[in-house]
Amino acid sequence: MSFDYVEPASLDEALAILDQSRPEARLETHLMAGGTTLVRRLRRREVRPRLVVGIGRLPELGGLSEEADGTLRIGAATTLSALARSAAVSRLAPLLAEVCGRTRSPQIRTLATLGGALCAGSPLAEPALALLALDAAVLLRSSGERRRLPLAELLGGPGRTALRADEILTAILVPGASADRAWAYEGLSRRHAVEPPLVAAAVALELDSDGHCRTARVALGMATPVPIRLHSVERAVEGGRPEGERLRSAAELAVGLELREDVRASAEYRARVIPAIVRRALVRAAEAGRGTREGVAR
Amino acid sequence: MSVDRRGGGSAKQDYPGQDAWLKVVGGAEYTVDVRLPRMLHGAALRSAHPHARILRLDASRARALPGVRAVLTATDLPSSARGRRVLAEDRVTSMADAVALVAADTPDLAAEALRLIEVEYEPLRGVFDVLEAIDPRSPTLYPGRLVAALPPEQAASLNNVAGYGRVQCGDLERGFAESDVVVEEEYRTPMVHQVSLEPRAAVAMVESGGKLVVWSSTQVPFGARATLANLLGVPPARVAFRTGLVGGGFGGKSGLHVEPLAALLAMATGRPVRFVNSRYEELQAGTPRPATLIRIKTGARRDGTLLARQIAAFGDGGCTGVGWAARLAILALGPYRIPNVLAETYDVYTNNVPGGACRAPGAPPAVFAGEGNLDGVARALGMDPLEIRLKNAWRDGDVSATGQVIEHAPVAEALRAAAERVGWGKRRESPSRGLGIAAGWWQSGPGNSVVLVLLNVDGSAQVVTGAIEQGPGSATIGLPLIVAGELGIAPEQVEVVLAGTDRGPQDGGSGGSRVTANLGVATLRAAQDARRQVLERAAAELDAPADRLRLAAGLISDPATGASIPLAAIAAAAYATGQIVGYGSRVTQLPAHDPARVAGNVWPAQSNPAYLAQAAEVEVDRETGEVRVIRVATAQDVGYALSRTAIEGQIEGGTLQGIGQAIYEELTTSEGRITNPDLFRYAVPTALDAPEMPVDVLESRKAEGVAGVKGVGEAPICTTPAAIANAVRDAVGVPVRQLPLSGERVLAALEGGSLSLPAGQRDAEAPARPRGRESP
Amino acid sequence: MKRRIELEVNGERVQLEVEPDRTLLDVLRSDLGLSGAKDACATGDCGACTVLLDGEPINSCLTLAVALSGRRVTTVEGLADDPLGRALQRAFVEHGAVQCGYCTPGLLLAAKSLLARCASPDEAGIRAAISGNLCRCTGYVKVVAAIQAASQAQTT
């Protein structure tokens, strides 16, 4: 599996390597940040790159900052363990901190980056669920262009993303909440580490001062080809008080989805349990909203 | 360290073993760590089909690749190795079959060479399930192979039977006729894998004199040497196994695996060859616990007295027919008085991967069926599951179905202790909580051991053994404790020499929970022999009769006179003209049994068996079917506890493996191909998945010290899936008769439907058929 | 093409020429003779290859050595260099936390990273910290007890 490795000093230098007008860029080139996805694929001989470009240490892909409008800007090469331990993330996006602090294993979380988790196009990227529920967007750069995409538009399908061959994902933007935000993350697991849940749901509810739900974001993953938003569930929750029957009937709308079938669980089983998992996530988020106004997770 | 000397090698204390320190500093050497000059890397091309004819095999491109030193196919093998499943000849019968071998300068090159080997197959119809396999309309995988013991009337109607066993006693029909309830059920269990963290590994080298040296991760060095020598057509003395620390075995490293592959490549190249399975290969081409199908029917009187049990059990032995089915009979009968029995067992050929030994072969599936069925009887009678077990549990003097007299069997004590640990009979914390209990028994396996104990010049000692150490401490903790106890020295002063096959005496290997109970006794005898020599010399020095002398804390003393002499002085004096060397051996025979009750290849009796009970508490999520294990309590008879820490470690580890096998471990297959061959999809429990596992160590003490020891390592896993399954049934009211108890399967059972249970298994309860008389 | 890298391994600066496709695990075992870390799954799912990178646990089987220039690597062979590492080694031995030993180096390093960050973790914290290290022998009971004991030895 012999290939060459370069570690550019700047983002522009990295983008120049990817510039598709240069003939050598058309050779099989792979970007690597944390390496957990690429090295696994290399060892299985699923990919045979000619060139691997290390971008994990590019200064432009680092950093974590709160912008003037309350947006949390996360450099794409920030590792999951750094996110889990960041005070800023715990304050501004505790749902993301929670998910990043428990997915897979401590060893993977040390290496894996948030940008890498999104660019792999994996159906099993738990942080993507949190980000979908938080209305996150991503910034993409190529030599000639900057793009900003809602996260849902980046996630194309298993193994596919909207990322072009000449682009690098540079940052993830998590907008600030316009009201109190209550959240919860609920998964149905075989084991509670190493492998992700069979089904998982992330919920973020923005609650008015009178306790009505202004906006609801419900993301579902691990069971679907890519993490998705459940818009019909969201609409059924929004506008009223997030309570009992309203949440139960909203969760029942989590049906008719395209679901994954794998050796861990059948699509039929996943379909059966999804409404329960979504309901639990909604109920726990709502309870959190009524209580301390701080999320809870399980 | 003080030594609590209680006679008979009964030093009771915690000693971590000399290897523990090596292991925490990264200095322990396993087979994978062996590096030799000019060493090559071996790899095997495995079959692309579960059943196919090989039409063409062309390795010329692989042979031409620079850095490739050998490519072997069946025709390149010595005649002694032909037709022995080392390499496929003209047909492959499972995905595990090796078709060609490569040795190359690097692992990457070897892998590259495998891709250059062209094989043209003609796929043949395969059979992948025992019921399909025994159907006379299915293809016969090995035409002409006959099973002598199989009754003629069955032979005509059964296909692909590789082995048959029968246990029979009493009058079955009368037993059922006299029963007030009869419960008949069918249980299924999947293939599960040992998943030792160290993969199977071997490094082979031909020494200049022509001797083949094999560093190996095998659990059974002498057995492996005999088989390998036979395969290679050379005398055993021309083959040497260098063995020692093994990174977990759990039965998966019994016998030969990659050793012949490394050896053949080393002989072909004249260079050392390393052959280490990848995890993918471990799982895809391993020798897992066979899948089973067990039909079981039990009859009982209204008062709970068991009267009859009938069993038909099938073990899917894969392409080699090693289904371990014979063990299913006596294990599914359980440690209970059942006067009328017929148990028939069938090893079956299929095109699945070959079956193998996995911690307590046969037991978890058998006990799952036997104890699940017993709960079915209890429910049909409206009886408490603990009560029906206590009523029927063996007591000393009872006779097993095969005629073995039961001794030192604290079954009832174990049941009560385990039940108490989970608060049996208490009010449920929630309606979705349930309690389950199961009892079992397991042998301290037989086999020969020979041990030498050498007294060094300073009074310290060496134990020389051909055994290996796969983790439990049977060799590196147990043997020093035994020798130290006998010689009155500290265990730290006893060095264990794991000598392999050509640097020490023979040993029956590590398996069947035999090591401490057999090798330990041999060691005790060797230490006693050394001790006798020490005391004889001391008696001369102290002018006292040897039987009056005491040996403790490195000193031989005469209580009558107060005179003493250091052990080191005796050792040094002996060393000047020779050395004190103790010899000990142990040959264990199977216990007496009644041959008239046993036919075929059933192991007819359990040698020096240990008894145990486990009780489980679970919580079942009724919406998802998810089973959460709250705790599994074990009460296990160890005979005599030599090292409490080591015993607890075995029970805790065995229980967690059992929990994995109860709720999610399963090699999933599709047409003979393993579909989860990695540790992401094959689920080994993590630290976050381990529940509370309280342990009660019971000591039946048939003798003080080592002579009272029973094997420990395999017993715990025997009952764990059964206890958990019974707890799940208690929680949700319906039995799930197929392992693992995945959320998917439990939910299907809860909903009365079935995602995966075969038709006919969908009823919430098995038909309990009250027969004959009405209530009095 | 080989690349020159410089690592700090167990406190010593090491310069190496490595092919870019080589994992840190392979370099540690083959080039540096540090064979405590093991290759047991090749997919980052078992933790037997765990080493510390700048003090944090990683799967060295999923890490290309070429990308680590300038970074600090700690393996089980370097554990005895500090009191916490020695306390953990002692506790593992004394509490029966070591059986076959194949997972032990990885467990020790995961535990060291935890205790360096959090001197007195609770049991749940300990279990979470070692949840990426599969152990097939012990059932984890004695491993958790050993880490608790090492934690107490450090804080008292």
PDB file of N, CA, C and O in Angstrom, chain B residues 179-220:
ATOM      1  N   SER B 179     -45.954 -39.148  34.223  1.00  0.00           N
ATOM      2  CA  SER B 179     -45.798 -37.717  34.489  1.00  0.00           C
ATOM      3  C   SER B 179     -47.142 -37.003  34.470  1.00  0.00           C
ATOM      4  O   SER B 179     -48.022 -37.338  33.680  1.00  0.00           O
ATOM      5  N   ASP B 180     -47.261 -36.001  35.333  1.00  0.00           N
ATOM      6  CA  ASP B 180     -48.453 -35.168  35.315  1.00  0.00           C
ATOM      7  C   ASP B 180     -48.316 -34.047  34.288  1.00  0.00           C
ATOM      8  O   ASP B 180     -49.299 -33.562  33.758  1.00  0.00           O
ATOM      9  N   VAL B 181     -47.107 -33.609  34.061  1.00  0.00           N
ATOM     10  CA  VAL B 181     -46.882 -32.633  32.989  1.00  0.00           C
ATOM     11  C   VAL B 181     -45.693 -33.091  32.153  1.00  0.00           C
ATOM     12  O   VAL B 181     -44.758 -33.733  32.661  1.00  0.00           O
ATOM     13  N   VAL B 182     -45.796 -32.775  30.882  1.00  0.00           N
ATOM     14  CA  VAL B 182     -44.672 -33.008  29.983  1.00  0.00           C
ATOM     15  C   VAL B 182     -44.498 -31.729  29.176  1.00  0.00           C
ATOM     16  O   VAL B 182     -45.454 -31.199  28.625  1.00  0.00           O
ATOM     17  N   VAL B 183     -43.285 -31.218  29.152  1.00  0.00           N
ATOM     18  CA  VAL B 183     -43.019 -29.997  28.384  1.00  0.00           C
ATOM     19  C   VAL B 183     -41.964 -30.323  27.337  1.00  0.00           C
ATOM     20  O   VAL B 183     -40.880 -30.830  27.663  1.00  0.00           O
ATOM     21  N   GLU B 184     -42.300 -30.022  26.114  1.00  0.00           N
ATOM     22  CA  GLU B 184     -41.410 -30.339  24.998  1.00  0.00           C
ATOM     23  C   GLU B 184     -41.075 -29.043  24.270  1.00  0.00           C
ATOM     24  O   GLU B 184     -41.963 -28.250  23.946  1.00  0.00           O
ATOM     25  N   GLU B 185     -39.792 -28.838  24.003  1.00  0.00           N
ATOM     26  CA  GLU B 185     -39.369 -27.582  23.384  1.00  0.00           C
ATOM     27  C   GLU B 185     -38.199 -27.828  22.447  1.00  0.00           C
ATOM     28  O   GLU B 185     -37.590 -28.896  22.451  1.00  0.00           O
ATOM     29  N   GLU B 186     -37.895 -26.791  21.689  1.00  0.00           N
ATOM     30  CA  GLU B 186     -36.734 -26.838  20.802  1.00  0.00           C
ATOM     31  C   GLU B 186     -35.910 -25.576  21.022  1.00  0.00           C
ATOM     32  O   GLU B 186     -36.438 -24.472  21.018  1.00  0.00           O
ATOM     33  N   TYR B 187     -34.615 -25.758  21.225  1.00  0.00           N
ATOM     34  CA  TYR B 187     -33.710 -24.639  21.491  1.00  0.00           C
ATOM     35  C   TYR B 187     -32.634 -24.574  20.418  1.00  0.00           C
ATOM     36  O   TYR B 187     -32.194 -25.609  19.906  1.00  0.00           O
ATOM     37  N   ARG B 188     -32.215 -23.336  20.120  1.00  0.00           N
ATOM     38  CA  ARG B 188     -31.149 -23.166  19.145  1.00  0.00           C
ATOM     39  C   ARG B 188     -30.098 -22.192  19.672  1.00  0.00           C
ATOM     40  O   ARG B 188     -30.430 -21.220  20.335  1.00  0.00           O
ATOM     41  N   THR B 189     -28.854 -22.502  19.350  1.00  0.00           N
ATOM     42  CA  THR B 189     -27.784 -21.561  19.684  1.00  0.00           C
ATOM     43  C   THR B 189     -26.886 -21.398  18.459  1.00  0.00           C
ATOM     44  O   THR B 189     -26.767 -22.319  17.650  1.00  0.00           O
ATOM     45  N   PRO B 190     -26.274 -20.225  18.311  1.00  0.00           N
ATOM     46  CA  PRO B 190     -25.451 -19.961  17.132  1.00  0.00           C
ATOM     47  C   PRO B 190     -23.984 -20.299  17.372  1.00  0.00           C
ATOM     48  O   PRO B 190     -23.586 -20.625  18.486  1.00  0.00           O
ATOM     49  N   MET B 191     -23.203 -20.187  16.326  1.00  0.00           N
ATOM     50  CA  MET B 191     -21.760 -20.237  16.498  1.00  0.00           C
ATOM     51  C   MET B 191     -21.311 -19.012  17.291  1.00  0.00           C
ATOM     52  O   MET B 191     -21.762 -17.910  17.008  1.00  0.00           O
ATOM     53  N   VAL B 192     -20.457 -19.231  18.265  1.00  0.00           N
ATOM     54  CA  VAL B 192     -19.815 -18.103  18.938  1.00  0.00           C
ATOM     55  C   VAL B 192     -18.309 -18.344  18.962  1.00  0.00           C
ATOM     56  O   VAL B 192     -17.852 -19.485  18.906  1.00  0.00           O
ATOM     57  N   HIS B 193     -17.577 -17.256  19.053  1.00  0.00           N
ATOM     58  CA  HIS B 193     -16.120 -17.338  18.896  1.00  0.00           C
ATOM     59  C   HIS B 193     -15.408 -17.117  20.225  1.00  0.00           C
ATOM     60  O   HIS B 193     -15.883 -16.365  21.065  1.00  0.00           O
ATOM     61  N   GLN B 194     -14.262 -17.764  20.346  1.00  0.00           N
ATOM     62  CA  GLN B 194     -13.472 -17.634  21.580  1.00  0.00           C
ATOM     63  C   GLN B 194     -12.932 -16.215  21.743  1.00  0.00           C
ATOM     64  O   GLN B 194     -12.852 -15.700  22.858  1.00  0.00           O
ATOM     65  N   VAL B 195     -12.527 -15.581  20.648  1.00  0.00           N
ATOM     66  CA  VAL B 195     -11.933 -14.239  20.647  1.00  0.00           C
ATOM     67  C   VAL B 195     -10.884 -14.065  21.741  1.00  0.00           C
ATOM     68  O   VAL B 195     -10.984 -13.186  22.588  1.00  0.00           O
ATOM     69  N   SER B 196      -9.899 -14.936  21.734  1.00  0.00           N
ATOM     70  CA  SER B 196      -8.737 -14.611  22.547  1.00  0.00           C
ATOM     71  C   SER B 196      -8.114 -13.376  21.912  1.00  0.00           C
ATOM     72  O   SER B 196      -8.129 -13.223  20.689  1.00  0.00           O
ATOM     73  N   LEU B 197      -7.595 -12.480  22.753  1.00  0.00           N
ATOM     74  CA  LEU B 197      -7.037 -11.242  22.189  1.00  0.00           C
ATOM     75  C   LEU B 197      -5.819 -11.540  21.321  1.00  0.00           C
ATOM     76  O   LEU B 197      -5.611 -10.907  20.300  1.00  0.00           O
ATOM     77  N   GLU B 198      -5.022 -12.515  21.725  1.00  0.00           N
ATOM     78  CA  GLU B 198      -3.908 -12.927  20.861  1.00  0.00           C
ATOM     79  C   GLU B 198      -4.466 -13.835  19.767  1.00  0.00           C
ATOM     80  O   GLU B 198      -5.117 -14.832  20.059  1.00  0.00           O
ATOM     81  N   PRO B 199      -4.222 -13.501  18.515  1.00  0.00           N
ATOM     82  CA  PRO B 199      -4.657 -14.410  17.455  1.00  0.00           C
ATOM     83  C   PRO B 199      -3.804 -15.676  17.477  1.00  0.00           C
ATOM     84  O   PRO B 199      -2.766 -15.739  18.130  1.00  0.00           O
ATOM     85  N   ARG B 200      -4.264 -16.697  16.750  1.00  0.00           N
ATOM     86  CA  ARG B 200      -3.465 -17.911  16.644  1.00  0.00           C
ATOM     87  C   ARG B 200      -2.193 -17.605  15.853  1.00  0.00           C
ATOM     88  O   ARG B 200      -2.254 -16.937  14.819  1.00  0.00           O
ATOM     89  N   ALA B 201      -1.087 -18.072  16.364  1.00  0.00           N
ATOM     90  CA  ALA B 201       0.186 -17.674  15.785  1.00  0.00           C
ATOM     91  C   ALA B 201       1.187 -18.815  15.877  1.00  0.00           C
ATOM     92  O   ALA B 201       1.129 -19.624  16.796  1.00  0.00           O
ATOM     93  N   ALA B 202       2.083 -18.860  14.907  1.00  0.00           N
ATOM     94  CA  ALA B 202       3.179 -19.824  14.946  1.00  0.00           C
ATOM     95  C   ALA B 202       4.362 -19.251  14.185  1.00  0.00           C
ATOM     96  O   ALA B 202       4.189 -18.509  13.218  1.00  0.00           O
ATOM     97  N   VAL B 203       5.555 -19.598  14.668  1.00  0.00           N
ATOM     98  CA  VAL B 203       6.781 -19.325  13.922  1.00  0.00           C
ATOM     99  C   VAL B 203       7.512 -20.656  13.816  1.00  0.00           C
ATOM    100  O   VAL B 203       7.716 -21.325  14.832  1.00  0.00           O
ATOM    101  N   ALA B 204       7.841 -21.033  12.602  1.00  0.00           N
ATOM    102  CA  ALA B 204       8.487 -22.337  12.408  1.00  0.00           C
ATOM    103  C   ALA B 204       9.859 -22.151  11.781  1.00  0.00           C
ATOM    104  O   ALA B 204      10.071 -21.243  10.974  1.00  0.00           O
ATOM    105  N   MET B 205      10.786 -23.012  12.186  1.00  0.00           N
ATOM    106  CA  MET B 205      12.146 -22.921  11.674  1.00  0.00           C
ATOM    107  C   MET B 205      12.742 -24.328  11.625  1.00  0.00           C
ATOM    108  O   MET B 205      12.549 -25.118  12.554  1.00  0.00           O
ATOM    109  N   VAL B 206      13.440 -24.620  10.550  1.00  0.00           N
ATOM    110  CA  VAL B 206      14.153 -25.901  10.480  1.00  0.00           C
ATOM    111  C   VAL B 206      15.578 -25.659  10.951  1.00  0.00           C
ATOM    112  O   VAL B 206      16.314 -24.870  10.350  1.00  0.00           O
ATOM    113  N   GLU B 207      15.948 -26.306  12.044  1.00  0.00           N
ATOM    114  CA  GLU B 207      17.312 -26.145  12.567  1.00  0.00           C
ATOM    115  C   GLU B 207      18.295 -26.870  11.661  1.00  0.00           C
ATOM    116  O   GLU B 207      17.916 -27.754  10.889  1.00  0.00           O
ATOM    117  N   SER B 208      19.579 -26.527  11.837  1.00  0.00           N
ATOM    118  CA  SER B 208      20.574 -27.081  10.924  1.00  0.00           C
ATOM    119  C   SER B 208      20.581 -28.610  10.939  1.00  0.00           C
ATOM    120  O   SER B 208      20.809 -29.256   9.925  1.00  0.00           O
ATOM    121  N   GLY B 209      20.292 -29.201  12.089  1.00  0.00           N
ATOM    122  CA  GLY B 209      20.258 -30.658  12.144  1.00  0.00           C
ATOM    123  C   GLY B 209      19.007 -31.272  11.552  1.00  0.00           C
ATOM    124  O   GLY B 209      18.845 -32.482  11.573  1.00  0.00           O
ATOM    125  N   GLY B 210      18.122 -30.429  11.070  1.00  0.00           N
ATOM    126  CA  GLY B 210      16.916 -30.939  10.440  1.00  0.00           C
ATOM    127  C   GLY B 210      15.717 -30.978  11.370  1.00  0.00           C
ATOM    128  O   GLY B 210      14.613 -31.345  10.965  1.00  0.00           O
ATOM    129  N   LYS B 211      15.925 -30.610  12.609  1.00  0.00           N
ATOM    130  CA  LYS B 211      14.809 -30.616  13.554  1.00  0.00           C
ATOM    131  C   LYS B 211      13.917 -29.407  13.288  1.00  0.00           C
ATOM    132  O   LYS B 211      14.404 -28.303  13.056  1.00  0.00           O
ATOM    133  N   LEU B 212      12.616 -29.634  13.318  1.00  0.00           N
ATOM    134  CA  LEU B 212      11.670 -28.547  13.099  1.00  0.00           C
ATOM    135  C   LEU B 212      11.283 -27.948  14.455  1.00  0.00           C
ATOM    136  O   LEU B 212      10.788 -28.653  15.335  1.00  0.00           O
ATOM    137  N   VAL B 213      11.540 -26.661  14.605  1.00  0.00           N
ATOM    138  CA  VAL B 213      11.196 -25.966  15.847  1.00  0.00           C
ATOM    139  C   VAL B 213      10.000 -25.058  15.572  1.00  0.00           C
ATOM    140  O   VAL B 213      10.004 -24.301  14.603  1.00  0.00           O
ATOM    141  N   VAL B 214       8.984 -25.177  16.405  1.00  0.00           N
ATOM    142  CA  VAL B 214       7.768 -24.400  16.200  1.00  0.00           C
ATOM    143  C   VAL B 214       7.435 -23.620  17.468  1.00  0.00           C
ATOM    144  O   VAL B 214       7.137 -24.213  18.506  1.00  0.00           O
ATOM    145  N   TRP B 215       7.521 -22.302  17.374  1.00  0.00           N
ATOM    146  CA  TRP B 215       6.989 -21.460  18.449  1.00  0.00           C
ATOM    147  C   TRP B 215       5.488 -21.337  18.175  1.00  0.00           C
ATOM    148  O   TRP B 215       5.075 -21.049  17.044  1.00  0.00           O
ATOM    149  N   SER B 216       4.693 -21.555  19.203  1.00  0.00           N
ATOM    150  CA  SER B 216       3.266 -21.705  18.920  1.00  0.00           C
ATOM    151  C   SER B 216       2.416 -21.188  20.067  1.00  0.00           C
ATOM    152  O   SER B 216       2.826 -21.229  21.231  1.00  0.00           O
ATOM    153  N   SER B 217       1.239 -20.728  19.720  1.00  0.00           N
ATOM    154  CA  SER B 217       0.279 -20.284  20.737  1.00  0.00           C
ATOM    155  C   SER B 217      -0.656 -21.413  21.153  1.00  0.00           C
ATOM    156  O   SER B 217      -1.688 -21.163  21.767  1.00  0.00           O
ATOM    157  N   THR B 218      -0.309 -22.646  20.864  1.00  0.00           N
ATOM    158  CA  THR B 218      -1.225 -23.751  21.180  1.00  0.00           C
ATOM    159  C   THR B 218      -1.408 -23.924  22.685  1.00  0.00           C
ATOM    160  O   THR B 218      -0.505 -23.662  23.468  1.00  0.00           O
ATOM    161  N   GLN B 219      -2.592 -24.405  23.053  1.00  0.00           N
ATOM    162  CA  GLN B 219      -2.854 -24.756  24.446  1.00  0.00           C
ATOM    163  C   GLN B 219      -2.362 -26.151  24.776  1.00  0.00           C
ATOM    164  O   GLN B 219      -2.306 -26.530  25.946  1.00  0.00           O
ATOM    165  N   VAL B 220      -2.076 -26.938  23.739  1.00  0.00           N
ATOM    166  CA  VAL B 220      -1.798 -28.366  23.949  1.00  0.00           C
ATOM    167  C   VAL B 220      -0.522 -28.744  23.198  1.00  0.00           C
ATOM    168  O   VAL B 220      -0.559 -29.379  22.141  1.00  0.00           O
TER     169      VAL B 220
END
